[in-house]
Amino acid sequence: MGMRKVYIAYTGGTVGMQPTERGSAPAPGQLGALLASLPQFQAAEMPEITLKEYNPLLDSANMTPADWVTIGEDLKARQEDHDGFMVLHGTDTMAYTASALSFLMEGLEKPVILTGSQIPLCETRSDALENLTTGLLLIERYAHRMSEVCICFGGRLLRGNRASKTDSEGFDAFESPNHPLLGTIGIDFELNWRMLRRPQTSGLPLRVRKLGDASVGACRLYPGMPARTLAAFLDGVSGCVLECYGAGNAPNRDAEFMKVLRDACDSGTVIVAVPQPLRGSAALSLYATGRTLLEAGVVSGFDMTAEAALTKLSYLFACTSDPAEVRHMMQQNLRGELTPLTSEND
Ligand code: ASP
């Protein structure tokens, strides 16, 4: 065995699934048995593994914010005796969980690597073996130089809060369109040390922020969306990620629509614009259609993914109930999740 100890939180996902009459579903016990029997996981260069199988194992479509906190708390409880963490997770909402953990785990000094697979580990052509062994070797070799939440998938290492699932069929299912890869894994491990966040050795204890009751949501604009639909959506939410057109545009010829936005902002709802296109930033001052959003009180999420923006909103409402503070912090770079545009204002 290698020198390091890795704690694996196995939450569910395709990686440990089996075919059933009703489609693939998590199969308790199976993944642990495979890890214990496959020679790759017993190799001398591999770290020592502790596997915890969650109960129930979830298809990640069933993950909720409460599960993000449970995972964070679980990792925190194991941090003293482990050098790094792996979270085995379904791919569908992996980018949400990775983003959430990056915010919730304050003072993280160790690597947290999320991975899973498109084909279960028990199947012949599974991509799980590659994803798991690579993630474990990354921790074995570089745990002392990495301290962030990453996704390791399909030969890529990505910043968790910059990643989105962009392919439901290919083995390289994730991209970080607005951020360079943290690593490319082929024959060699090519890590982007300029980008990777290093341990800060701040001396502050790791803390996992509990999420409060604030309700946050995401709403994707579409042509012809009635103002009343937007109003119904915004009713009762403290924060909303508004997925806008292009570089952050909305229908400013629809006075009723804009009034709904303005009234919501005036009453303390935090509305954050992110671009619908995968690549690029919400530059609200670029077009008149974006500028009206700024005037209504909407703030820019710059180049954050919708996943990062949503989980960051949840996190910030767990830190403060002051909408002005949340608006301000949404535009600050907390964990490498955004690149601010200097021309936009608070
Ligand atoms: N539906 C599965 C999940 O997200 C897909 C996967 O794991 O790839 O749990």
mmCIF file of N, CA, C and O and ligand atoms in Angstrom, residues 13-14 17 59-60 90-92 117-118, ligand 1:
data_model
loop_
_atom_site.group_PDB
_atom_site.id
_atom_site.type_symbol
_atom_site.label_atom_id
_atom_site.label_comp_id
_atom_site.label_asym_id
_atom_site.label_seq_id
_atom_site.Cartn_x
_atom_site.Cartn_y
_atom_site.Cartn_z
ATOM 1 N N GLY A 13 -24.976 6.363 -7.481
ATOM 2 C CA GLY A 13 -24.636 6.630 -8.882
ATOM 3 C C GLY A 13 -24.390 5.355 -9.665
ATOM 4 O O GLY A 13 -24.297 4.256 -9.109
ATOM 5 N N THR A 14 -24.256 5.541 -10.966
ATOM 6 C CA THR A 14 -24.068 4.423 -11.901
ATOM 7 C C THR A 14 -22.894 3.534 -11.518
ATOM 8 O O THR A 14 -22.930 2.321 -11.731
ATOM 9 N N MET A 17 -24.013 0.581 -9.784
ATOM 10 C CA MET A 17 -25.372 0.102 -10.101
ATOM 11 C C MET A 17 -25.363 -1.276 -10.753
ATOM 12 O O MET A 17 -24.340 -1.757 -11.232
ATOM 13 N N ASP A 59 -29.418 7.355 -6.652
ATOM 14 C CA ASP A 59 -29.231 7.922 -7.980
ATOM 15 C C ASP A 59 -29.130 9.414 -7.714
ATOM 16 O O ASP A 59 -29.941 9.967 -6.953
ATOM 17 N N SER A 60 -28.155 10.091 -8.292
ATOM 18 C CA SER A 60 -27.926 11.477 -7.867
ATOM 19 C C SER A 60 -29.060 12.412 -8.245
ATOM 20 O O SER A 60 -29.111 13.547 -7.785
ATOM 21 N N GLY A 90 -23.272 9.924 -8.453
ATOM 22 C CA GLY A 90 -23.834 9.889 -9.797
ATOM 23 C C GLY A 90 -23.428 11.127 -10.584
ATOM 24 O O GLY A 90 -23.177 12.180 -9.999
ATOM 25 N N THR A 91 -23.383 10.979 -11.885
ATOM 26 C CA THR A 91 -22.900 12.110 -12.686
ATOM 27 C C THR A 91 -23.960 13.198 -12.862
ATOM 28 O O THR A 91 -23.621 14.354 -13.093
ATOM 29 N N ASP A 92 -25.247 12.820 -12.750
ATOM 30 C CA ASP A 92 -26.299 13.789 -13.094
ATOM 31 C C ASP A 92 -26.219 15.081 -12.284
ATOM 32 O O ASP A 92 -26.388 16.173 -12.828
ATOM 33 N N SER A 117 -19.025 7.131 -12.754
ATOM 34 C CA SER A 117 -18.774 6.568 -14.085
ATOM 35 C C SER A 117 -20.045 6.572 -14.914
ATOM 36 O O SER A 117 -21.145 6.771 -14.389
ATOM 37 N N GLN A 118 -19.852 6.356 -16.182
ATOM 38 C CA GLN A 118 -20.990 6.272 -17.112
ATOM 39 C C GLN A 118 -21.471 4.831 -17.241
ATOM 40 O O GLN A 118 -22.602 4.584 -17.648
HETATM 41 N N1 ASP B 1 -28.512 8.707 -13.016
HETATM 42 C C1 ASP B 1 -27.164 8.427 -12.582
HETATM 43 C C2 ASP B 1 -26.874 9.298 -11.366
HETATM 44 O O1 ASP B 1 -26.674 10.465 -11.512
HETATM 45 C C3 ASP B 1 -26.211 8.697 -13.687
HETATM 46 C C4 ASP B 1 -24.745 8.434 -13.372
HETATM 47 O O2 ASP B 1 -24.332 8.094 -12.296
HETATM 48 O O3 ASP B 1 -23.972 8.603 -14.296
HETATM 49 O O4 ASP B 1 -26.860 8.789 -10.268
#
